[in-house]
């Protein structure tokens, strides 16, 4: 991993936690927009995880947001750009790349993690939250659309066509038609019965949250769009640590470096068996663990197996712990 790798116009930054560190830090760097994601940012974030997953010099990854927000979701001012294309496209789906990444991902959440930002947080293996952190699912929230929106557009087009007419109709008839169209336009714009729309989840929030905090809490959080505070998140098992906001990144790096000091191969295999086992019932998950343990020991060289035996024998020779 190089010193710093800017992506998407410096909006997604990738750099080591410190020089020579096996921990990589990805930073969503759009603080002025509370780290709302545009489509190029989504693609760059997905690409960053894909690159780091293939980098042998990286043992663990920290994901953070610059400024007052972890990630406030997708940028709805660029909705046409964000929602175009296939929602299943893994190249533009950072959550898909996070789920494919075999290395541990530690989320450093300070401020808001909203909707898509919440889904990105849920894709982390371990979460460190600042005291200001708020996790918020707004998929079901009403977004008003003026009634007769499409009719309004059509009416405006009619006026443009009328303005273009010259000799075909008299000025008096043209004036009367414009008056009728403008009256209809005014009625459409001042309607008190707005249509609304929501945004359907597609990055896993509807399925993951209930498995972490329980279905009843998840239903309340998602259907009422209520914020989950850092205190609630810790109590419900959503986050591992709650610290002061200015210590969030340091704590996340500390956890990542503790992981990086361990056997990297076993860390990768251990994460995999935990995550894969969560998709199964307990009986089949235990069978999966035994199968992978068998494969792990069968894959050892004679030298590796002998070293393991020496380690176990050395531990056995020590006095038992009093704990």
GROMACS .gro file of C-alpha atoms in nm:
model
  323
    1UNK     CA    1   0.000   0.000   0.000
    2UNK     CA    2   0.132   0.341  -0.097
    3UNK     CA    3   0.142   0.650   0.119
    4UNK     CA    4  -0.196   0.788   0.013
    5UNK     CA    5  -0.424   0.692  -0.270
    6UNK     CA    6  -0.680   0.959  -0.368
    7UNK     CA    7  -0.991   0.844  -0.549
    8UNK     CA    8  -1.290   1.016  -0.710
    9UNK     CA    9  -1.135   1.362  -0.691
   10UNK     CA   10  -0.996   1.315  -0.338
   11UNK     CA   11  -1.344   1.226  -0.209
   12UNK     CA   12  -1.235   0.873  -0.117
   13UNK     CA   13  -0.891   0.859   0.047
   14UNK     CA   14  -0.685   0.546   0.116
   15UNK     CA   15  -0.374   0.566   0.334
   16UNK     CA   16  -0.189   0.364   0.599
   17UNK     CA   17  -0.283   0.429   0.961
   18UNK     CA   18   0.081   0.530   1.011
   19UNK     CA   19   0.396   0.479   0.800
   20UNK     CA   20   0.463   0.109   0.754
   21UNK     CA   21   0.140   0.006   0.929
   22UNK     CA   22  -0.045  -0.305   0.804
   23UNK     CA   23  -0.370  -0.119   0.878
   24UNK     CA   24  -0.526   0.077   0.591
   25UNK     CA   25  -0.764   0.367   0.654
   26UNK     CA   26  -1.033   0.454   0.400
   27UNK     CA   27  -1.183   0.800   0.453
   28UNK     CA   28  -1.503   0.928   0.295
   29UNK     CA   29  -1.390   1.285   0.237
   30UNK     CA   30  -1.686   1.505   0.151
   31UNK     CA   31  -1.756   1.681   0.483
   32UNK     CA   32  -1.936   1.980   0.329
   33UNK     CA   33  -2.211   1.739   0.214
   34UNK     CA   34  -2.193   1.527   0.532
   35UNK     CA   35  -2.017   1.262   0.323
   36UNK     CA   36  -2.319   1.196   0.101
   37UNK     CA   37  -2.226   0.953  -0.176
   38UNK     CA   38  -2.239   1.028  -0.546
   39UNK     CA   39  -2.219   0.742  -0.794
   40UNK     CA   40  -1.849   0.806  -0.871
   41UNK     CA   41  -1.782   0.797  -0.495
   42UNK     CA   42  -1.971   0.468  -0.462
   43UNK     CA   43  -1.765   0.319  -0.743
   44UNK     CA   44  -1.441   0.449  -0.589
   45UNK     CA   45  -1.530   0.320  -0.243
   46UNK     CA   46  -1.608  -0.023  -0.385
   47UNK     CA   47  -1.281  -0.013  -0.579
   48UNK     CA   48  -1.084   0.081  -0.267
   49UNK     CA   49  -1.210  -0.226  -0.079
   50UNK     CA   50  -1.140  -0.447  -0.380
   51UNK     CA   51  -0.780  -0.319  -0.403
   52UNK     CA   52  -0.709  -0.352  -0.032
   53UNK     CA   53  -0.855  -0.702  -0.023
   54UNK     CA   54  -0.590  -0.804  -0.279
   55UNK     CA   55  -0.303  -0.619  -0.106
   56UNK     CA   56  -0.085  -0.864   0.090
   57UNK     CA   57   0.059  -0.575   0.291
   58UNK     CA   58  -0.279  -0.497   0.447
   59UNK     CA   59  -0.402  -0.700   0.745
   60UNK     CA   60  -0.705  -0.494   0.848
   61UNK     CA   61  -0.906  -0.197   0.721
   62UNK     CA   62  -1.056   0.102   0.903
   63UNK     CA   63  -1.342   0.295   0.742
   64UNK     CA   64  -1.410   0.651   0.860
   65UNK     CA   65  -1.585   0.970   0.751
   66UNK     CA   66  -1.427   1.316   0.754
   67UNK     CA   67  -1.601   1.586   0.960
   68UNK     CA   68  -1.936   1.575   1.142
   69UNK     CA   69  -2.077   1.270   0.968
   70UNK     CA   70  -1.971   0.913   0.894
   71UNK     CA   71  -2.193   0.898   0.584
   72UNK     CA   72  -2.530   1.064   0.534
   73UNK     CA   73  -2.634   0.822   0.260
   74UNK     CA   74  -2.655   0.873  -0.113
   75UNK     CA   75  -2.665   1.223  -0.256
   76UNK     CA   76  -3.029   1.268  -0.359
   77UNK     CA   77  -2.943   1.590  -0.543
   78UNK     CA   78  -2.774   1.356  -0.791
   79UNK     CA   79  -3.048   1.091  -0.769
   80UNK     CA   80  -3.068   1.030  -1.143
   81UNK     CA   81  -2.697   0.950  -1.149
   82UNK     CA   82  -2.701   0.748  -0.825
   83UNK     CA   83  -2.995   0.523  -0.907
   84UNK     CA   84  -2.929   0.460  -1.274
   85UNK     CA   85  -2.812   0.117  -1.378
   86UNK     CA   86  -2.837  -0.218  -1.203
   87UNK     CA   87  -2.857  -0.198  -0.822
   88UNK     CA   88  -2.689  -0.540  -0.819
   89UNK     CA   89  -2.381  -0.408  -1.002
   90UNK     CA   90  -2.094  -0.498  -0.764
   91UNK     CA   91  -1.865  -0.239  -0.924
   92UNK     CA   92  -2.085   0.041  -0.788
   93UNK     CA   93  -2.178  -0.133  -0.464
   94UNK     CA   94  -1.933  -0.075  -0.176
   95UNK     CA   95  -2.134  -0.303   0.053
   96UNK     CA   96  -2.093  -0.594  -0.190
   97UNK     CA   97  -1.715  -0.539  -0.195
   98UNK     CA   98  -1.705  -0.513   0.185
   99UNK     CA   99  -1.888  -0.844   0.213
  100UNK     CA  100  -1.643  -1.003  -0.033
  101UNK     CA  101  -1.342  -0.863   0.155
  102UNK     CA  102  -1.184  -1.139   0.365
  103UNK     CA  103  -0.993  -0.895   0.585
  104UNK     CA  104  -1.151  -0.747   0.900
  105UNK     CA  105  -1.316  -0.406   0.853
  106UNK     CA  106  -1.351  -0.174   1.151
  107UNK     CA  107  -1.598   0.112   1.115
  108UNK     CA  108  -1.518   0.442   1.290
  109UNK     CA  109  -1.857   0.613   1.319
  110UNK     CA  110  -1.874   0.973   1.442
  111UNK     CA  111  -2.190   1.170   1.370
  112UNK     CA  112  -2.456   1.044   1.133
  113UNK     CA  113  -2.474   0.707   0.959
  114UNK     CA  114  -2.792   0.749   0.755
  115UNK     CA  115  -2.965   0.493   0.531
  116UNK     CA  116  -2.692   0.389   0.282
  117UNK     CA  117  -2.440   0.509   0.542
  118UNK     CA  118  -2.612   0.283   0.796
  119UNK     CA  119  -2.590  -0.008   0.551
  120UNK     CA  120  -2.218   0.057   0.504
  121UNK     CA  121  -2.174   0.059   0.883
  122UNK     CA  122  -2.357  -0.275   0.907
  123UNK     CA  123  -2.114  -0.421   0.652
  124UNK     CA  124  -1.825  -0.359   0.893
  125UNK     CA  125  -1.709  -0.646   1.116
  126UNK     CA  126  -1.652  -0.427   1.423
  127UNK     CA  127  -1.791  -0.081   1.500
  128UNK     CA  128  -1.644   0.197   1.711
  129UNK     CA  129  -1.887   0.485   1.768
  130UNK     CA  130  -1.842   0.839   1.892
  131UNK     CA  131  -2.083   0.968   2.153
  132UNK     CA  132  -2.247   1.184   1.885
  133UNK     CA  133  -2.313   0.885   1.659
  134UNK     CA  134  -2.665   0.834   1.530
  135UNK     CA  135  -2.772   0.544   1.311
  136UNK     CA  136  -3.079   0.629   1.106
  137UNK     CA  137  -3.280   0.432   0.850
  138UNK     CA  138  -3.487   0.671   0.637
  139UNK     CA  139  -3.580   0.434   0.354
  140UNK     CA  140  -3.950   0.454   0.447
  141UNK     CA  141  -3.954   0.829   0.508
  142UNK     CA  142  -4.196   1.025   0.291
  143UNK     CA  143  -4.031   1.233   0.022
  144UNK     CA  144  -4.299   1.474  -0.113
  145UNK     CA  145  -4.357   1.514  -0.482
  146UNK     CA  146  -4.601   1.791  -0.592
  147UNK     CA  147  -4.924   1.640  -0.716
  148UNK     CA  148  -4.957   1.639  -1.094
  149UNK     CA  149  -4.582   1.684  -1.131
  150UNK     CA  150  -4.579   1.528  -1.474
  151UNK     CA  151  -4.889   1.726  -1.574
  152UNK     CA  152  -4.709   2.043  -1.464
  153UNK     CA  153  -4.426   1.968  -1.702
  154UNK     CA  154  -4.672   1.905  -1.983
  155UNK     CA  155  -4.852   2.235  -1.913
  156UNK     CA  156  -4.525   2.427  -1.930
  157UNK     CA  157  -4.449   2.262  -2.262
  158UNK     CA  158  -4.793   2.369  -2.389
  159UNK     CA  159  -4.713   2.732  -2.306
  160UNK     CA  160  -4.386   2.707  -2.496
  161UNK     CA  161  -4.573   2.572  -2.797
  162UNK     CA  162  -4.829   2.853  -2.775
  163UNK     CA  163  -4.554   3.114  -2.763
  164UNK     CA  164  -4.416   2.967  -3.082
  165UNK     CA  165  -4.747   3.006  -3.264
  166UNK     CA  166  -4.785   3.328  -3.464
  167UNK     CA  167  -5.031   3.340  -3.751
  168UNK     CA  168  -5.226   3.024  -3.682
  169UNK     CA  169  -5.441   3.171  -3.404
  170UNK     CA  170  -5.537   3.522  -3.303
  171UNK     CA  171  -5.375   3.698  -3.007
  172UNK     CA  172  -5.703   3.692  -2.815
  173UNK     CA  173  -5.742   3.314  -2.846
  174UNK     CA  174  -5.376   3.265  -2.753
  175UNK     CA  175  -5.424   3.480  -2.441
  176UNK     CA  176  -5.732   3.281  -2.335
  177UNK     CA  177  -5.552   2.948  -2.376
  178UNK     CA  178  -5.251   3.071  -2.178
  179UNK     CA  179  -5.480   3.190  -1.898
  180UNK     CA  180  -5.641   2.845  -1.869
  181UNK     CA  181  -5.306   2.667  -1.874
  182UNK     CA  182  -5.156   2.897  -1.610
  183UNK     CA  183  -5.458   2.846  -1.384
  184UNK     CA  184  -5.412   2.470  -1.407
  185UNK     CA  185  -5.039   2.512  -1.344
  186UNK     CA  186  -5.105   2.718  -1.031
  187UNK     CA  187  -5.349   2.457  -0.902
  188UNK     CA  188  -5.096   2.179  -0.952
  189UNK     CA  189  -4.818   2.366  -0.772
  190UNK     CA  190  -5.030   2.463  -0.468
  191UNK     CA  191  -5.195   2.126  -0.413
  192UNK     CA  192  -5.216   2.027  -0.047
  193UNK     CA  193  -5.229   1.654  -0.126
  194UNK     CA  194  -4.872   1.569  -0.224
  195UNK     CA  195  -4.774   1.231  -0.354
  196UNK     CA  196  -4.477   1.073  -0.179
  197UNK     CA  197  -4.222   0.806  -0.246
  198UNK     CA  198  -3.977   0.602  -0.040
  199UNK     CA  199  -3.648   0.436  -0.130
  200UNK     CA  200  -3.639   0.057  -0.110
  201UNK     CA  201  -3.331  -0.087   0.066
  202UNK     CA  202  -3.093  -0.287  -0.152
  203UNK     CA  203  -2.768  -0.299   0.048
  204UNK     CA  204  -2.893  -0.533   0.320
  205UNK     CA  205  -3.037  -0.309   0.591
  206UNK     CA  206  -3.378  -0.480   0.599
  207UNK     CA  207  -3.214  -0.817   0.668
  208UNK     CA  208  -2.899  -0.740   0.865
  209UNK     CA  209  -3.030  -0.500   1.129
  210UNK     CA  210  -3.286  -0.746   1.269
  211UNK     CA  211  -3.014  -1.010   1.299
  212UNK     CA  212  -2.798  -0.772   1.504
  213UNK     CA  213  -3.043  -0.593   1.734
  214UNK     CA  214  -3.348  -0.821   1.709
  215UNK     CA  215  -3.653  -0.801   1.481
  216UNK     CA  216  -3.875  -0.587   1.706
  217UNK     CA  217  -3.614  -0.316   1.757
  218UNK     CA  218  -3.523  -0.327   1.388
  219UNK     CA  219  -3.886  -0.290   1.283
  220UNK     CA  220  -3.932   0.012   1.510
  221UNK     CA  221  -3.609   0.175   1.391
  222UNK     CA  222  -3.686   0.126   1.022
  223UNK     CA  223  -4.062   0.183   1.018
  224UNK     CA  224  -4.057   0.494   1.237
  225UNK     CA  225  -3.725   0.623   1.099
  226UNK     CA  226  -3.611   0.690   1.457
  227UNK     CA  227  -3.241   0.752   1.527
  228UNK     CA  228  -3.044   0.492   1.721
  229UNK     CA  229  -2.806   0.680   1.948
  230UNK     CA  230  -2.457   0.560   2.037
  231UNK     CA  231  -2.579   0.466   2.386
  232UNK     CA  232  -2.868   0.262   2.245
  233UNK     CA  233  -2.641   0.105   1.981
  234UNK     CA  234  -2.396  -0.015   2.247
  235UNK     CA  235  -2.676  -0.147   2.468
  236UNK     CA  236  -2.832  -0.335   2.176
  237UNK     CA  237  -2.503  -0.485   2.056
  238UNK     CA  238  -2.481  -0.283   1.735
  239UNK     CA  239  -2.145  -0.124   1.827
  240UNK     CA  240  -1.846  -0.264   2.014
  241UNK     CA  241  -1.710   0.055   2.170
  242UNK     CA  242  -1.838   0.407   2.242
  243UNK     CA  243  -1.572   0.673   2.292
  244UNK     CA  244  -1.539   1.051   2.268
  245UNK     CA  245  -1.574   1.172   1.910
  246UNK     CA  246  -1.211   1.283   1.888
  247UNK     CA  247  -1.097   0.932   1.985
  248UNK     CA  248  -1.308   0.731   1.740
  249UNK     CA  249  -1.043   0.690   1.471
  250UNK     CA  250  -0.768   0.620   1.725
  251UNK     CA  251  -0.976   0.347   1.891
  252UNK     CA  252  -1.066   0.191   1.556
  253UNK     CA  253  -0.699   0.184   1.453
  254UNK     CA  254  -0.608   0.038   1.793
  255UNK     CA  255  -0.854  -0.248   1.739
  256UNK     CA  256  -0.729  -0.301   1.382
  257UNK     CA  257  -0.366  -0.312   1.495
  258UNK     CA  258  -0.451  -0.565   1.766
  259UNK     CA  259  -0.597  -0.786   1.492
  260UNK     CA  260  -0.297  -0.726   1.264
  261UNK     CA  261  -0.059  -0.862   1.531
  262UNK     CA  262  -0.223  -1.204   1.509
  263UNK     CA  263  -0.180  -1.481   1.252
  264UNK     CA  264  -0.315  -1.323   0.934
  265UNK     CA  265  -0.415  -1.646   0.768
  266UNK     CA  266  -0.615  -1.765   1.067
  267UNK     CA  267  -0.776  -1.422   1.112
  268UNK     CA  268  -0.903  -1.439   0.753
  269UNK     CA  269  -1.029  -1.796   0.796
  270UNK     CA  270  -1.186  -1.716   1.134
  271UNK     CA  271  -1.376  -1.415   0.999
  272UNK     CA  272  -1.498  -1.629   0.711
  273UNK     CA  273  -1.629  -1.915   0.925
  274UNK     CA  274  -1.807  -1.673   1.162
  275UNK     CA  275  -1.976  -1.483   0.879
  276UNK     CA  276  -2.062  -1.793   0.677
  277UNK     CA  277  -2.191  -1.971   0.988
  278UNK     CA  278  -2.433  -1.687   1.055
  279UNK     CA  279  -2.619  -1.787   0.739
  280UNK     CA  280  -2.685  -2.136   0.880
  281UNK     CA  281  -2.861  -2.292   1.177
  282UNK     CA  282  -2.636  -2.391   1.469
  283UNK     CA  283  -2.611  -2.759   1.374
  284UNK     CA  284  -2.497  -2.689   1.019
  285UNK     CA  285  -2.274  -2.402   1.133
  286UNK     CA  286  -2.089  -2.635   1.371
  287UNK     CA  287  -2.050  -2.888   1.092
  288UNK     CA  288  -1.905  -2.610   0.875
  289UNK     CA  289  -1.655  -2.522   1.148
  290UNK     CA  290  -1.544  -2.885   1.178
  291UNK     CA  291  -1.509  -2.920   0.802
  292UNK     CA  292  -1.291  -2.609   0.777
  293UNK     CA  293  -1.083  -2.714   1.078
  294UNK     CA  294  -1.021  -3.047   0.906
  295UNK     CA  295  -0.917  -2.868   0.586
  296UNK     CA  296  -0.695  -2.629   0.781
  297UNK     CA  297  -0.498  -2.902   0.958
  298UNK     CA  298  -0.479  -3.119   0.646
  299UNK     CA  299  -0.332  -2.824   0.460
  300UNK     CA  300  -0.045  -2.782   0.704
  301UNK     CA  301   0.307  -2.878   0.602
  302UNK     CA  302   0.496  -3.118   0.829
  303UNK     CA  303   0.707  -2.826   0.950
  304UNK     CA  304   0.400  -2.617   1.036
  305UNK     CA  305   0.242  -2.909   1.220
  306UNK     CA  306   0.564  -2.972   1.415
  307UNK     CA  307   0.585  -2.604   1.512
  308UNK     CA  308   0.225  -2.615   1.633
  309UNK     CA  309   0.300  -2.923   1.843
  310UNK     CA  310   0.603  -2.749   1.998
  311UNK     CA  311   0.392  -2.445   2.079
  312UNK     CA  312   0.124  -2.658   2.247
  313UNK     CA  313   0.383  -2.856   2.442
  314UNK     CA  314   0.550  -2.534   2.554
  315UNK     CA  315   0.219  -2.397   2.676
  316UNK     CA  316   0.142  -2.722   2.859
  317UNK     CA  317   0.475  -2.708   3.044
  318UNK     CA  318   0.390  -2.369   3.196
  319UNK     CA  319   0.219  -2.337   3.532
  320UNK     CA  320  -0.160  -2.317   3.498
  321UNK     CA  321  -0.313  -1.973   3.514
  322UNK     CA  322  -0.475  -1.867   3.840
  323UNK     CA  323  -0.754  -1.690   3.652
   0.00000   0.00000   0.00000
